[in-house]
PDB file of C-alpha atoms and ligand atoms in Angstrom:
ATOM      1  CA  MET A   1       0.000   0.000   0.000  1.00 35.00           C
ATOM      2  CA  ALA A   2       1.461   3.291  -0.955  1.00 34.00           C
ATOM      3  CA  ASP A   3       2.067   6.003   1.571  1.00 36.00           C
ATOM      4  CA  ALA A   4      -0.132   9.051   1.516  1.00 35.00           C
ATOM      5  CA  THR A   5       2.756  11.312   0.669  1.00 35.00           C
ATOM      6  CA  SER A   6       1.733  14.928   0.341  1.00 34.00           C
ATOM      7  CA  THR A   7       3.003  16.968  -2.510  1.00 34.00           C
ATOM      8  CA  ALA A   8       0.159  19.346  -3.162  1.00 38.00           C
ATOM      9  CA  PRO A   9       0.451  22.836  -1.719  1.00 38.00           C
ATOM     10  CA  GLY A  10      -1.371  23.070   1.562  1.00 39.00           C
ATOM     11  CA  ALA A  11      -1.979  19.344   1.624  1.00 42.00           C
ATOM     12  CA  PRO A  12      -1.904  17.544   4.976  1.00 43.00           C
ATOM     13  CA  ASP A  13       1.365  15.900   5.875  1.00 44.00           C
ATOM     14  CA  GLU A  14       1.870  12.178   5.943  1.00 43.00           C
ATOM     15  CA  GLY A  15       1.128  11.937   9.636  1.00 44.00           C
ATOM     16  CA  GLU A  16      -2.207  13.600   9.242  1.00 44.00           C
ATOM     17  CA  SER A  17      -3.114  11.360   6.359  1.00 45.00           C
ATOM     18  CA  ARG A  18      -2.306   8.297   8.391  1.00 45.00           C
ATOM     19  CA  ARG A  19      -4.185   9.511  11.416  1.00 43.00           C
ATOM     20  CA  ASP A  20      -7.167   9.749   9.131  1.00 46.00           C
ATOM     21  CA  PHE A  21      -7.049   5.995   8.736  1.00 46.00           C
ATOM     22  CA  LEU A  22      -9.258   4.700  11.502  1.00 44.00           C
ATOM     23  CA  LEU A  23      -9.693   0.993  11.980  1.00 48.00           C
ATOM     24  CA  ILE A  24     -12.633  -0.840  13.431  1.00 46.00           C
ATOM     25  CA  ALA A  25     -12.292  -4.382  14.645  1.00 42.00           C
ATOM     26  CA  THR A  26     -14.642  -6.769  12.952  1.00 44.00           C
ATOM     27  CA  SER A  27     -15.871 -10.252  13.599  1.00 41.00           C
ATOM     28  CA  THR A  28     -14.950 -13.086  11.299  1.00 38.00           C
ATOM     29  CA  VAL A  29     -17.518 -15.039   9.354  1.00 38.00           C
ATOM     30  CA  GLY A  30     -19.227 -17.544  11.549  1.00 33.00           C
ATOM     31  CA  ALA A  31     -18.095 -15.935  14.748  1.00 31.00           C
ATOM     32  CA  THR A  32     -20.424 -14.253  17.145  1.00 29.00           C
ATOM     33  CA  GLY A  33     -20.157 -10.622  17.957  1.00 31.00           C
ATOM     34  CA  ALA A  34     -19.331  -7.816  15.641  1.00 32.00           C
ATOM     35  CA  ALA A  35     -17.493  -4.560  15.635  1.00 36.00           C
ATOM     36  CA  LEU A  36     -15.581  -4.365  18.886  1.00 30.00           C
ATOM     37  CA  ALA A  37     -13.675  -1.172  19.231  1.00 31.00           C
ATOM     38  CA  ALA A  38     -11.990   1.588  17.349  1.00 32.00           C
ATOM     39  CA  TRP A  39      -8.390   2.615  17.516  1.00 34.00           C
ATOM     40  CA  PRO A  40      -6.241   4.986  15.518  1.00 37.00           C
ATOM     41  CA  LEU A  41      -3.620   3.594  13.208  1.00 39.00           C
ATOM     42  CA  ILE A  42      -0.704   5.865  13.924  1.00 33.00           C
ATOM     43  CA  ASP A  43       2.103   4.285  12.012  1.00 34.00           C
ATOM     44  CA  GLN A  44       1.524   1.150  10.025  1.00 42.00           C
ATOM     45  CA  MET A  45      -0.450  -2.048   9.891  1.00 43.00           C
ATOM     46  CA  ASN A  46       0.290  -3.900  13.096  1.00 46.00           C
ATOM     47  CA  PRO A  47      -0.041  -7.645  13.682  1.00 46.00           C
ATOM     48  CA  SER A  48      -3.491  -7.235  15.203  1.00 52.00           C
ATOM     49  CA  ALA A  49      -4.691  -5.471  12.101  1.00 52.00           C
ATOM     50  CA  ASP A  50      -3.099  -8.135   9.934  1.00 53.00           C
ATOM     51  CA  THR A  51      -5.070 -10.827  11.672  1.00 52.00           C
ATOM     52  CA  LEU A  52      -8.220  -8.973  10.728  1.00 51.00           C
ATOM     53  CA  ALA A  53      -7.350  -8.894   7.061  1.00 52.00           C
ATOM     54  CA  LEU A  54      -9.339 -12.022   6.331  1.00 67.00           C
ATOM     55  CA  SER A  55     -10.955 -13.168   3.143  1.00 92.00           C
ATOM     56  CA  SER A  56     -14.454 -12.405   4.423  1.00 96.00           C
ATOM     57  CA  ILE A  57     -15.484 -10.229   7.306  1.00 97.00           C
ATOM     58  CA  GLU A  58     -18.771  -9.327   8.889  1.00 97.00           C
ATOM     59  CA  VAL A  59     -19.369  -5.823  10.106  1.00 98.00           C
ATOM     60  CA  ASP A  60     -22.152  -4.796  12.463  1.00 98.00           C
ATOM     61  CA  LEU A  61     -23.305  -1.341  11.417  1.00 98.00           C
ATOM     62  CA  SER A  62     -25.771  -0.875  14.265  1.00 97.00           C
ATOM     63  CA  ALA A  63     -23.620   1.624  16.148  1.00 97.00           C
ATOM     64  CA  VAL A  64     -22.739   3.726  13.117  1.00 98.00           C
ATOM     65  CA  LYS A  65     -25.043   6.721  13.221  1.00 97.00           C
ATOM     66  CA  GLU A  66     -26.057   8.875  10.301  1.00 98.00           C
ATOM     67  CA  GLY A  67     -23.138  11.075   9.328  1.00 98.00           C
ATOM     68  CA  GLN A  68     -20.569   8.691  10.800  1.00 98.00           C
ATOM     69  CA  SER A  69     -17.868   6.796   8.963  1.00 98.00           C
ATOM     70  CA  ILE A  70     -15.821   3.769   9.929  1.00 98.00           C
ATOM     71  CA  THR A  71     -12.936   1.996   8.274  1.00 98.00           C
ATOM     72  CA  VAL A  72     -12.496  -1.757   8.423  1.00 98.00           C
ATOM     73  CA  VAL A  73      -9.722  -3.930   7.049  1.00 97.00           C
ATOM     74  CA  TRP A  74     -10.579  -6.464   4.391  1.00 97.00           C
ATOM     75  CA  ARG A  75      -7.850  -8.423   2.639  1.00 96.00           C
ATOM     76  CA  LYS A  76      -5.349  -5.903   3.980  1.00 95.00           C
ATOM     77  CA  LYS A  77      -7.203  -3.049   2.350  1.00 97.00           C
ATOM     78  CA  PRO A  78      -9.082  -0.249   4.100  1.00 98.00           C
ATOM     79  CA  VAL A  79     -12.791  -0.338   3.403  1.00 98.00           C
ATOM     80  CA  PHE A  80     -14.638   2.901   4.019  1.00 98.00           C
ATOM     81  CA  ILE A  81     -18.198   2.570   5.288  1.00 98.00           C
ATOM     82  CA  ARG A  82     -20.271   5.709   5.611  1.00 98.00           C
ATOM     83  CA  HIS A  83     -23.770   6.108   6.962  1.00 98.00           C
ATOM     84  CA  ARG A  84     -24.849   8.800   4.555  1.00 98.00           C
ATOM     85  CA  SER A  85     -27.204  11.617   5.328  1.00 98.00           C
ATOM     86  CA  LYS A  86     -30.297  12.308   3.267  1.00 98.00           C
ATOM     87  CA  ALA A  87     -28.558  15.316   1.742  1.00 98.00           C
ATOM     88  CA  GLU A  88     -25.528  13.241   0.759  1.00 98.00           C
ATOM     89  CA  ILE A  89     -27.753  10.641  -0.869  1.00 98.00           C
ATOM     90  CA  GLU A  90     -29.753  13.230  -2.762  1.00 98.00           C
ATOM     91  CA  THR A  91     -26.599  14.966  -3.929  1.00 98.00           C
ATOM     92  CA  ALA A  92     -25.157  11.688  -5.177  1.00 98.00           C
ATOM     93  CA  GLN A  93     -28.363  10.710  -6.965  1.00 98.00           C
ATOM     94  CA  ALA A  94     -28.703  14.090  -8.662  1.00 98.00           C
ATOM     95  CA  VAL A  95     -25.386  13.835 -10.528  1.00 98.00           C
ATOM     96  CA  LYS A  96     -25.698  13.313 -14.264  1.00 98.00           C
ATOM     97  CA  LEU A  97     -23.737  10.454 -15.796  1.00 98.00           C
ATOM     98  CA  GLU A  98     -22.317  12.773 -18.450  1.00 98.00           C
ATOM     99  CA  ASP A  99     -20.595  14.748 -15.715  1.00 97.00           C
ATOM    100  CA  LEU A 100     -18.657  11.712 -14.533  1.00 98.00           C
ATOM    101  CA  ALA A 101     -15.213  10.543 -15.677  1.00 98.00           C
ATOM    102  CA  ASP A 102     -16.144   6.995 -14.660  1.00 98.00           C
ATOM    103  CA  PRO A 103     -19.917   6.921 -15.192  1.00 98.00           C
ATOM    104  CA  GLU A 104     -21.795   4.986 -12.542  1.00 98.00           C
ATOM    105  CA  THR A 105     -25.142   5.812 -11.006  1.00 98.00           C
ATOM    106  CA  ASP A 106     -25.277   6.094  -7.260  1.00 98.00           C
ATOM    107  CA  LYS A 107     -27.884   3.326  -7.197  1.00 98.00           C
ATOM    108  CA  ASP A 108     -25.416   0.989  -8.897  1.00 98.00           C
ATOM    109  CA  ARG A 109     -22.892   1.610  -6.130  1.00 98.00           C
ATOM    110  CA  VAL A 110     -25.006   0.893  -3.062  1.00 98.00           C
ATOM    111  CA  LYS A 111     -27.248  -1.873  -1.723  1.00 98.00           C
ATOM    112  CA  LYS A 112     -29.074   0.529   0.564  1.00 98.00           C
ATOM    113  CA  PRO A 113     -28.885   4.272  -0.117  1.00 98.00           C
ATOM    114  CA  GLU A 114     -27.836   5.148   3.414  1.00 98.00           C
ATOM    115  CA  TRP A 115     -24.810   2.835   3.380  1.00 98.00           C
ATOM    116  CA  LEU A 116     -21.833   3.532   1.154  1.00 98.00           C
ATOM    117  CA  VAL A 117     -19.210   0.767   1.214  1.00 98.00           C
ATOM    118  CA  MET A 118     -16.032   1.071  -0.850  1.00 98.00           C
ATOM    119  CA  VAL A 119     -12.338   0.313  -0.871  1.00 98.00           C
ATOM    120  CA  GLY A 120     -10.540   3.395   0.430  1.00 98.00           C
ATOM    121  CA  ILE A 121      -7.585   3.381  -1.929  1.00 98.00           C
ATOM    122  CA  CYS A 122      -7.174   6.158  -4.473  1.00 98.00           C
ATOM    123  CA  THR A 123      -7.360   4.820  -8.013  1.00 98.00           C
ATOM    124  CA  HIS A 124      -4.514   7.063  -9.123  1.00 98.00           C
ATOM    125  CA  LEU A 125      -1.449   5.738  -7.312  1.00 98.00           C
ATOM    126  CA  GLY A 126      -2.902   4.059  -4.272  1.00 98.00           C
ATOM    127  CA  CYS A 127      -2.891   6.611  -1.468  1.00 98.00           C
ATOM    128  CA  ILE A 128      -5.588   6.529   1.208  1.00 98.00           C
ATOM    129  CA  PRO A 129      -7.923   9.487   0.637  1.00 98.00           C
ATOM    130  CA  LEU A 130      -8.897  11.804   3.470  1.00 98.00           C
ATOM    131  CA  GLY A 131     -12.505  12.100   4.587  1.00 98.00           C
ATOM    132  CA  GLN A 132     -12.902   9.469   7.282  1.00 97.00           C
ATOM    133  CA  LYS A 133     -11.372  11.228  10.273  1.00 95.00           C
ATOM    134  CA  ASP A 134     -13.904  12.743  12.651  1.00 95.00           C
ATOM    135  CA  ASN A 135     -16.645  11.881  10.129  1.00 95.00           C
ATOM    136  CA  GLN A 136     -15.689  14.968   8.152  1.00 96.00           C
ATOM    137  CA  PRO A 137     -16.009  14.698   4.372  1.00 97.00           C
ATOM    138  CA  LYS A 138     -13.190  16.280   2.373  1.00 98.00           C
ATOM    139  CA  GLY A 139     -12.714  17.751  -1.046  1.00 98.00           C
ATOM    140  CA  GLU A 140     -14.757  19.882  -3.368  1.00 98.00           C
ATOM    141  CA  PHE A 141     -17.555  17.354  -3.778  1.00 98.00           C
ATOM    142  CA  GLY A 142     -18.332  16.603  -0.145  1.00 98.00           C
ATOM    143  CA  GLY A 143     -16.790  13.159  -0.120  1.00 98.00           C
ATOM    144  CA  TRP A 144     -13.118  12.221  -0.028  1.00 98.00           C
ATOM    145  CA  PHE A 145      -9.945  13.972  -1.072  1.00 98.00           C
ATOM    146  CA  CYS A 146      -6.613  12.423  -1.969  1.00 98.00           C
ATOM    147  CA  PRO A 147      -3.908  14.993  -1.235  1.00 98.00           C
ATOM    148  CA  CYS A 148      -1.192  13.058  -3.016  1.00 97.00           C
ATOM    149  CA  HIS A 149      -2.016  14.646  -6.358  1.00 98.00           C
ATOM    150  CA  GLY A 150      -5.398  16.242  -5.738  1.00 98.00           C
ATOM    151  CA  SER A 151      -8.172  13.791  -6.557  1.00 98.00           C
ATOM    152  CA  HIS A 152     -11.663  14.645  -5.353  1.00 98.00           C
ATOM    153  CA  TYR A 153     -14.374  12.015  -4.824  1.00 98.00           C
ATOM    154  CA  ASP A 154     -18.049  12.757  -4.316  1.00 98.00           C
ATOM    155  CA  THR A 155     -20.610  11.476  -1.803  1.00 98.00           C
ATOM    156  CA  SER A 156     -20.839   8.262  -3.812  1.00 98.00           C
ATOM    157  CA  GLY A 157     -17.054   7.819  -3.933  1.00 98.00           C
ATOM    158  CA  ARG A 158     -16.952   8.708  -7.618  1.00 99.00           C
ATOM    159  CA  ILE A 159     -13.978  10.552  -9.050  1.00 98.00           C
ATOM    160  CA  ARG A 160     -14.965  14.125  -9.886  1.00 98.00           C
ATOM    161  CA  LYS A 161     -11.701  16.035 -10.215  1.00 98.00           C
ATOM    162  CA  GLY A 162      -8.001  15.248 -10.354  1.00 98.00           C
ATOM    163  CA  PRO A 163      -5.834  12.543 -11.908  1.00 98.00           C
ATOM    164  CA  ALA A 164      -7.533   9.426 -10.505  1.00 98.00           C
ATOM    165  CA  PRO A 165      -9.102   7.560 -13.432  1.00 98.00           C
ATOM    166  CA  LYS A 166     -11.737   5.491 -11.646  1.00 98.00           C
ATOM    167  CA  ASN A 167     -14.247   5.670  -8.832  1.00 98.00           C
ATOM    168  CA  LEU A 168     -13.351   4.177  -5.463  1.00 98.00           C
ATOM    169  CA  PRO A 169     -14.218   0.508  -6.011  1.00 98.00           C
ATOM    170  CA  VAL A 170     -17.164  -1.142  -4.317  1.00 98.00           C
ATOM    171  CA  PRO A 171     -16.125  -4.509  -2.863  1.00 98.00           C
ATOM    172  CA  PRO A 172     -18.379  -7.554  -3.066  1.00 98.00           C
ATOM    173  CA  TYR A 173     -20.684  -7.467  -0.053  1.00 98.00           C
ATOM    174  CA  ASN A 174     -24.172  -8.364   1.092  1.00 98.00           C
ATOM    175  CA  PHE A 175     -26.466  -7.577   3.964  1.00 98.00           C
ATOM    176  CA  VAL A 176     -26.672 -10.821   5.918  1.00 97.00           C
ATOM    177  CA  LYS A 177     -28.960  -9.205   8.508  1.00 96.00           C
ATOM    178  CA  ASN A 178     -30.622  -5.841   8.688  1.00 94.00           C
ATOM    179  CA  ASN A 179     -27.537  -4.057   9.989  1.00 95.00           C
ATOM    180  CA  ILE A 180     -24.802  -6.592   9.343  1.00 98.00           C
ATOM    181  CA  ILE A 181     -22.847  -6.812   6.139  1.00 98.00           C
ATOM    182  CA  LYS A 182     -20.495  -9.517   4.958  1.00 98.00           C
ATOM    183  CA  ILE A 183     -17.650  -8.230   2.813  1.00 98.00           C
ATOM    184  CA  GLY A 184     -15.955 -10.726   0.534  1.00 97.00           C
TER     185      GLY A 184
HETATM  186  S1  FES B 201      -2.673   8.739  -5.405  1.00 64.00           S
HETATM  187 FE1  FES B 201      -2.462  10.473  -6.740  1.00 64.00          FE
HETATM  188  S2  FES B 201      -4.289  11.562  -6.392  1.00 64.00           S
HETATM  189 FE2  FES B 201      -4.514   9.857  -5.115  1.00 64.00          FE
END
């Protein structure tokens, strides 16, 4: 995984970018329980995080309130999960396909409008975009911002400005219960 090295003027430094990467413990498939606790990832993936990078994970979304975001680790990749507000959903749905570099409707990117689930790795050169820390969206389109070279993603995780060629990818996942998803 590439470092979130800042080169853009006024961009956050590497430490800030990494502090933005918040991990949530998740239960494994078949295990009881769900999301356990949150902790900041200050430096790099530690052994505990590695053990969570399993082929399939289940995530209990019950505690994630509207306007909150969490990051879980799936196959050693950060997966951003955001409980979107009504305004964020409406903004995402109102975008015209012709305005998109990588045309995808918002409905094609979600299973339920309020839940956005996507791999949090910039499609340019692999940095981790900002927009998860403190549940504060970043960038000019109210979603995520990659300071490495200035890519802006919207409230559906679609690339709207900057060098990234593709939208943030949606991983395979399903709702196995009302508020529990299985990724992978
Ligand atoms: S890695 Fe270059 S803009 Fe994200």
